[in-house]
mmCIF file of C-alpha atoms in Angstrom:
data_model
loop_
_atom_site.group_PDB
_atom_site.id
_atom_site.type_symbol
_atom_site.label_atom_id
_atom_site.label_comp_id
_atom_site.label_asym_id
_atom_site.label_seq_id
_atom_site.Cartn_x
_atom_site.Cartn_y
_atom_site.Cartn_z
ATOM 1 C CA UNK B 523 139.388 -55.206 87.189
ATOM 2 C CA UNK B 524 137.030 -55.993 90.076
ATOM 3 C CA UNK B 525 136.500 -52.840 92.042
ATOM 4 C CA UNK B 526 134.354 -50.472 93.991
ATOM 5 C CA UNK B 527 134.604 -46.734 92.892
ATOM 6 C CA UNK B 528 133.568 -43.658 94.874
ATOM 7 C CA UNK B 529 133.491 -40.061 93.669
ATOM 8 C CA UNK B 530 134.622 -37.646 94.802
ATOM 9 C CA UNK B 531 137.460 -38.691 96.654
ATOM 10 C CA UNK B 532 137.759 -35.370 98.452
ATOM 11 C CA UNK B 533 135.095 -32.729 99.140
ATOM 12 C CA UNK B 534 135.172 -29.525 101.192
ATOM 13 C CA UNK B 535 131.622 -28.182 101.469
ATOM 14 C CA UNK B 536 129.522 -25.670 103.608
ATOM 15 C CA UNK B 537 126.741 -26.242 106.012
ATOM 16 C CA UNK B 538 123.434 -26.899 104.312
ATOM 17 C CA UNK B 539 124.543 -27.454 100.724
ATOM 18 C CA UNK B 540 123.289 -30.633 99.492
ATOM 19 C CA UNK B 541 125.710 -33.282 98.130
ATOM 20 C CA UNK B 542 125.829 -36.674 96.774
ATOM 21 C CA UNK B 543 128.699 -39.114 96.932
ATOM 22 C CA UNK B 544 128.412 -41.786 94.262
ATOM 23 C CA UNK B 545 129.393 -45.444 94.729
ATOM 24 C CA UNK B 546 129.633 -48.029 91.848
ATOM 25 C CA UNK B 547 130.984 -51.636 91.700
ATOM 26 C CA UNK B 548 131.433 -53.833 88.672
ATOM 27 C CA UNK B 549 131.206 -57.250 90.541
ATOM 28 C CA UNK B 550 127.478 -57.742 90.321
ATOM 29 C CA UNK B 551 127.191 -57.814 93.952
ATOM 30 C CA UNK B 552 123.866 -57.744 95.632
ATOM 31 C CA UNK B 553 124.839 -56.130 98.781
ATOM 32 C CA UNK B 554 126.208 -52.685 99.180
ATOM 33 C CA UNK B 555 126.694 -50.518 102.490
ATOM 34 C CA UNK B 556 128.013 -47.258 103.565
ATOM 35 C CA UNK B 557 130.207 -46.764 106.530
ATOM 36 C CA UNK B 558 131.752 -43.687 108.077
ATOM 37 C CA UNK B 559 135.137 -43.749 109.688
ATOM 38 C CA UNK B 560 135.859 -41.453 112.655
ATOM 39 C CA UNK B 561 138.987 -41.389 115.030
ATOM 40 C CA UNK B 562 138.728 -43.639 117.850
ATOM 41 C CA UNK B 563 135.355 -44.914 116.630
ATOM 42 C CA UNK B 564 136.282 -47.419 113.906
ATOM 43 C CA UNK B 565 133.891 -47.605 111.164
ATOM 44 C CA UNK B 566 130.220 -47.657 111.599
ATOM 45 C CA UNK B 567 127.506 -48.482 109.264
ATOM 46 C CA UNK B 568 125.130 -45.799 107.827
ATOM 47 C CA UNK B 569 122.946 -47.476 105.426
ATOM 48 C CA UNK B 570 122.843 -50.868 103.628
ATOM 49 C CA UNK B 571 121.090 -52.336 100.671
ATOM 50 C CA UNK B 572 120.347 -55.979 100.265
ATOM 51 C CA UNK B 573 119.450 -55.652 96.433
ATOM 52 C CA UNK B 574 117.708 -53.103 93.998
ATOM 53 C CA UNK B 575 115.196 -51.099 95.632
ATOM 54 C CA UNK B 576 115.872 -52.498 99.114
ATOM 55 C CA UNK B 577 117.637 -50.433 101.622
ATOM 56 C CA UNK B 578 117.664 -50.260 105.429
ATOM 57 C CA UNK B 579 119.242 -48.098 108.149
ATOM 58 C CA UNK B 580 122.442 -49.069 109.756
ATOM 59 C CA UNK B 581 123.704 -47.687 113.043
ATOM 60 C CA UNK B 582 124.159 -43.920 112.222
ATOM 61 C CA UNK B 583 121.599 -43.176 109.593
ATOM 62 C CA UNK B 584 120.605 -39.622 110.796
ATOM 63 C CA UNK B 585 121.285 -36.928 108.050
ATOM 64 C CA UNK B 586 121.657 -39.372 105.239
ATOM 65 C CA UNK B 587 119.596 -40.883 102.490
ATOM 66 C CA UNK B 588 120.556 -43.528 99.977
ATOM 67 C CA UNK B 589 118.942 -45.075 96.829
ATOM 68 C CA UNK B 590 119.366 -48.343 95.057
ATOM 69 C CA UNK B 591 117.804 -47.934 91.655
ATOM 70 C CA UNK B 592 120.390 -50.113 89.917
ATOM 71 C CA UNK B 593 122.434 -53.060 91.199
ATOM 72 C CA UNK B 594 125.745 -51.409 90.508
ATOM 73 C CA UNK B 595 125.043 -47.949 92.105
ATOM 74 C CA UNK B 596 124.406 -46.953 95.649
ATOM 75 C CA UNK B 597 124.601 -43.104 96.019
ATOM 76 C CA UNK B 598 124.828 -41.485 99.507
ATOM 77 C CA UNK B 599 123.092 -38.144 99.737
ATOM 78 C CA UNK B 600 123.421 -35.585 102.429
ATOM 79 C CA UNK B 601 120.395 -33.416 102.068
ATOM 80 C CA UNK B 602 121.837 -30.739 104.464
ATOM 81 C CA UNK B 603 125.198 -31.449 105.526
ATOM 82 C CA UNK B 604 126.543 -30.177 108.868
ATOM 83 C CA UNK B 605 129.960 -30.241 110.542
ATOM 84 C CA UNK B 606 129.417 -33.337 112.519
ATOM 85 C CA UNK B 607 129.238 -35.168 109.255
ATOM 86 C CA UNK B 608 132.889 -34.416 108.525
ATOM 87 C CA UNK B 609 134.419 -37.864 108.217
ATOM 88 C CA UNK B 610 135.962 -40.515 105.957
ATOM 89 C CA UNK B 611 133.296 -42.314 104.020
ATOM 90 C CA UNK B 612 133.619 -45.852 102.712
ATOM 91 C CA UNK B 613 131.234 -47.726 100.374
ATOM 92 C CA UNK B 614 131.438 -51.544 100.140
ATOM 93 C CA UNK B 615 129.826 -54.413 98.428
ATOM 94 C CA UNK B 616 129.606 -58.166 98.717
ATOM 95 C CA UNK B 617 127.668 -61.139 97.256
ATOM 96 C CA UNK B 618 124.530 -62.191 98.746
ATOM 97 C CA UNK B 619 124.886 -63.919 102.039
ATOM 98 C CA UNK B 620 123.285 -67.186 100.652
ATOM 99 C CA UNK B 621 126.276 -67.670 98.591
ATOM 100 C CA UNK B 622 128.471 -68.222 101.225
ATOM 101 C CA UNK B 623 131.080 -65.450 100.426
ATOM 102 C CA UNK B 624 130.582 -62.478 102.590
ATOM 103 C CA UNK B 625 133.557 -60.530 102.394
ATOM 104 C CA UNK B 626 133.057 -56.890 101.855
ATOM 105 C CA UNK B 627 135.203 -55.027 99.530
ATOM 106 C CA UNK B 628 135.606 -51.439 100.064
ATOM 107 C CA UNK B 629 135.973 -48.343 97.791
ATOM 108 C CA UNK B 630 138.984 -46.013 98.231
ATOM 109 C CA UNK B 631 136.921 -43.615 100.573
ATOM 110 C CA UNK B 632 135.733 -40.173 100.331
ATOM 111 C CA UNK B 633 137.168 -37.614 102.669
ATOM 112 C CA UNK B 634 134.381 -34.843 103.464
ATOM 113 C CA UNK B 635 134.810 -31.767 105.247
ATOM 114 C CA UNK B 636 131.715 -29.672 106.294
ATOM 115 C CA UNK B 637 132.481 -26.054 107.281
ATOM 116 C CA UNK P 911 124.810 -57.212 120.382
ATOM 117 C CA UNK P 912 128.087 -57.489 118.727
ATOM 118 C CA UNK P 913 131.425 -55.952 119.639
ATOM 119 C CA UNK P 914 135.000 -56.001 118.800
ATOM 120 C CA UNK P 915 137.640 -54.949 120.898
ATOM 121 C CA UNK P 916 141.287 -53.831 120.021
ATOM 122 C CA UNK P 917 142.883 -52.857 123.098
ATOM 123 C CA UNK P 918 146.083 -51.667 121.506
ATOM 124 C CA UNK P 919 145.577 -48.254 120.111
ATOM 125 C CA UNK P 920 149.142 -47.980 118.847
ATOM 126 C CA UNK P 921 152.108 -50.145 118.646
ATOM 127 C CA UNK P 922 155.778 -49.264 117.533
ATOM 128 C CA UNK P 923 158.337 -51.970 116.722
ATOM 129 C CA UNK P 924 161.578 -52.139 115.271
ATOM 130 C CA UNK P 925 161.942 -53.254 111.739
ATOM 131 C CA UNK P 926 162.302 -57.184 111.731
ATOM 132 C CA UNK P 927 160.836 -57.508 115.010
ATOM 133 C CA UNK P 928 157.530 -59.802 115.278
ATOM 134 C CA UNK P 929 154.361 -58.018 116.457
ATOM 135 C CA UNK P 930 150.912 -59.409 117.446
ATOM 136 C CA UNK P 931 147.842 -57.336 117.137
ATOM 137 C CA UNK P 932 145.063 -58.436 119.485
ATOM 138 C CA UNK P 933 141.431 -58.844 118.782
ATOM 139 C CA UNK P 934 138.668 -59.885 121.097
ATOM 140 C CA UNK P 935 135.134 -60.253 119.882
ATOM 141 C CA UNK P 936 131.558 -60.728 121.498
ATOM 142 C CA UNK P 937 128.592 -62.237 120.001
ATOM 143 C CA UNK P 938 125.653 -64.468 120.858
ATOM 144 C CA UNK P 939 125.519 -66.034 117.630
ATOM 145 C CA UNK P 940 127.026 -69.455 116.971
ATOM 146 C CA UNK P 941 127.795 -68.826 113.149
ATOM 147 C CA UNK P 942 129.836 -65.751 112.387
ATOM 148 C CA UNK P 943 132.798 -64.511 110.305
ATOM 149 C CA UNK P 944 135.903 -62.580 111.466
ATOM 150 C CA UNK P 945 138.082 -60.348 109.241
ATOM 151 C CA UNK P 946 141.147 -58.375 109.349
ATOM 152 C CA UNK P 947 141.641 -55.252 107.184
ATOM 153 C CA UNK P 948 144.564 -53.093 106.815
ATOM 154 C CA UNK P 949 144.420 -49.377 106.075
ATOM 155 C CA UNK P 950 147.736 -47.961 104.782
ATOM 156 C CA UNK P 951 148.672 -44.234 104.904
ATOM 157 C CA UNK P 952 146.982 -43.881 101.562
ATOM 158 C CA UNK P 953 143.665 -44.530 103.311
ATOM 159 C CA UNK P 954 141.937 -47.508 101.389
ATOM 160 C CA UNK P 955 140.603 -50.557 103.298
ATOM 161 C CA UNK P 956 142.603 -53.772 102.100
ATOM 162 C CA UNK P 957 140.969 -57.020 102.931
ATOM 163 C CA UNK P 958 143.528 -59.588 104.528
ATOM 164 C CA UNK P 959 141.572 -62.569 105.802
ATOM 165 C CA UNK P 960 138.235 -64.103 106.442
ATOM 166 C CA UNK P 961 137.590 -66.880 108.977
ATOM 167 C CA UNK P 962 134.236 -68.688 109.819
ATOM 168 C CA UNK P 963 133.372 -69.496 113.298
ATOM 169 C CA UNK P 964 133.484 -73.360 112.617
ATOM 170 C CA UNK P 965 137.081 -73.295 111.336
ATOM 171 C CA UNK P 966 139.817 -72.821 114.173
ATOM 172 C CA UNK P 967 142.592 -73.733 112.161
ATOM 173 C CA UNK P 968 145.276 -71.140 112.326
ATOM 174 C CA UNK P 969 146.306 -69.596 109.037
ATOM 175 C CA UNK P 970 149.688 -68.319 107.625
ATOM 176 C CA UNK P 971 150.206 -66.444 104.596
ATOM 177 C CA UNK P 972 153.790 -65.464 104.206
ATOM 178 C CA UNK P 973 154.757 -63.043 106.995
ATOM 179 C CA UNK P 974 151.313 -62.917 108.199
ATOM 180 C CA UNK P 975 149.545 -65.478 110.552
ATOM 181 C CA UNK P 976 146.261 -65.569 112.301
ATOM 182 C CA UNK P 977 145.429 -67.343 115.618
ATOM 183 C CA UNK P 978 141.640 -67.921 116.065
ATOM 184 C CA UNK P 979 140.704 -69.115 119.558
ATOM 185 C CA UNK P 980 136.888 -69.642 120.139
ATOM 186 C CA UNK P 981 137.708 -70.339 123.937
ATOM 187 C CA UNK P 982 138.857 -66.924 124.565
ATOM 188 C CA UNK P 983 136.794 -65.264 121.721
ATOM 189 C CA UNK P 984 140.057 -63.857 120.121
ATOM 190 C CA UNK P 985 141.327 -63.620 116.501
ATOM 191 C CA UNK P 986 144.946 -62.340 116.867
ATOM 192 C CA UNK P 987 147.125 -61.472 114.039
ATOM 193 C CA UNK P 988 150.953 -61.601 114.007
ATOM 194 C CA UNK P 989 153.187 -60.166 111.556
ATOM 195 C CA UNK P 990 156.732 -61.870 111.410
ATOM 196 C CA UNK P 991 159.923 -60.012 110.553
ATOM 197 C CA UNK P 992 157.978 -56.896 110.197
ATOM 198 C CA UNK P 993 158.910 -54.240 107.581
ATOM 199 C CA UNK P 994 158.256 -50.643 107.178
ATOM 200 C CA UNK P 995 155.569 -51.168 104.496
ATOM 201 C CA UNK P 996 153.507 -52.953 107.338
ATOM 202 C CA UNK P 997 153.067 -49.645 108.882
ATOM 203 C CA UNK P 998 149.265 -49.160 108.722
ATOM 204 C CA UNK P 999 146.040 -49.198 110.805
ATOM 205 C CA UNK P 1000 144.721 -52.519 111.147
ATOM 206 C CA UNK P 1001 141.076 -53.326 111.891
ATOM 207 C CA UNK P 1002 139.389 -56.413 113.188
ATOM 208 C CA UNK P 1003 135.854 -56.778 112.177
ATOM 209 C CA UNK P 1004 132.877 -59.299 112.921
ATOM 210 C CA UNK P 1005 130.050 -60.149 110.799
ATOM 211 C CA UNK P 1006 127.131 -62.570 111.981
ATOM 212 C CA UNK P 1007 125.023 -64.818 109.792
ATOM 213 C CA UNK P 1008 121.838 -63.350 110.793
ATOM 214 C CA UNK P 1009 122.486 -59.849 111.139
ATOM 215 C CA UNK P 1010 122.202 -57.459 108.208
ATOM 216 C CA UNK P 1011 125.723 -58.275 106.910
ATOM 217 C CA UNK P 1012 127.004 -55.303 109.056
ATOM 218 C CA UNK P 1013 130.740 -55.593 109.783
ATOM 219 C CA UNK P 1014 131.214 -54.556 113.437
ATOM 220 C CA UNK P 1015 134.469 -52.983 113.461
ATOM 221 C CA UNK P 1016 137.164 -52.634 116.311
ATOM 222 C CA UNK P 1017 138.552 -49.291 116.738
ATOM 223 C CA UNK P 1018 141.738 -50.144 115.118
ATOM 224 C CA UNK P 1019 145.459 -50.554 115.946
ATOM 225 C CA UNK P 1020 147.908 -48.051 114.506
ATOM 226 C CA UNK P 1021 151.180 -49.992 113.699
ATOM 227 C CA UNK P 1022 154.370 -48.194 113.161
ATOM 228 C CA UNK P 1023 157.392 -49.991 111.989
ATOM 229 C CA UNK P 1024 160.637 -48.100 112.827
ATOM 230 C CA UNK P 1025 163.396 -48.475 110.294
#
């Protein structure tokens, strides 16, 4: 089954404790991205990756890191989480823009609470 | 700059009524894509439709229909004979060809279908 998976689905942590949210897709998609969803703000892009070893900042990258060492995986790293990073996080993937199909498919979401 | 406006924050209708969710977008690009996603109470984001800027044909899929009008920069979504399972938050989103494949989301419309 074609899908984007995220782990963990729920996480409660404390300020300053490093954490990683994993994202994996099995569709051989080149493009992957992370978004955060906050009430009244919709979804905003954090980081994206056009392909392996190619990453770039989105609209709200502060406090986050990513890596893309393999095509299928795109982990989101919070080196020192703070309460303002409490949010619902989504990973998404899509085929390369040049292929003509740009629909982004989303993972199930990770609800993060930073105390 | 790109922007998507969903002016209706919350809508409630009685089951079997028709309901239209409004979406207005802004972009200076001539090639772009518009999307609707559904977020049910379980939290995942479900892709509903993708429409490119050169195709203004309206689309119908079962009880769902979409009205794309470039003249008013709108991409409205109508649910006919609504059902309780339609209760969700609905997001309209915009993607431009020469951007970073970032989806610019509206703030969402929470639709509640009253039995």
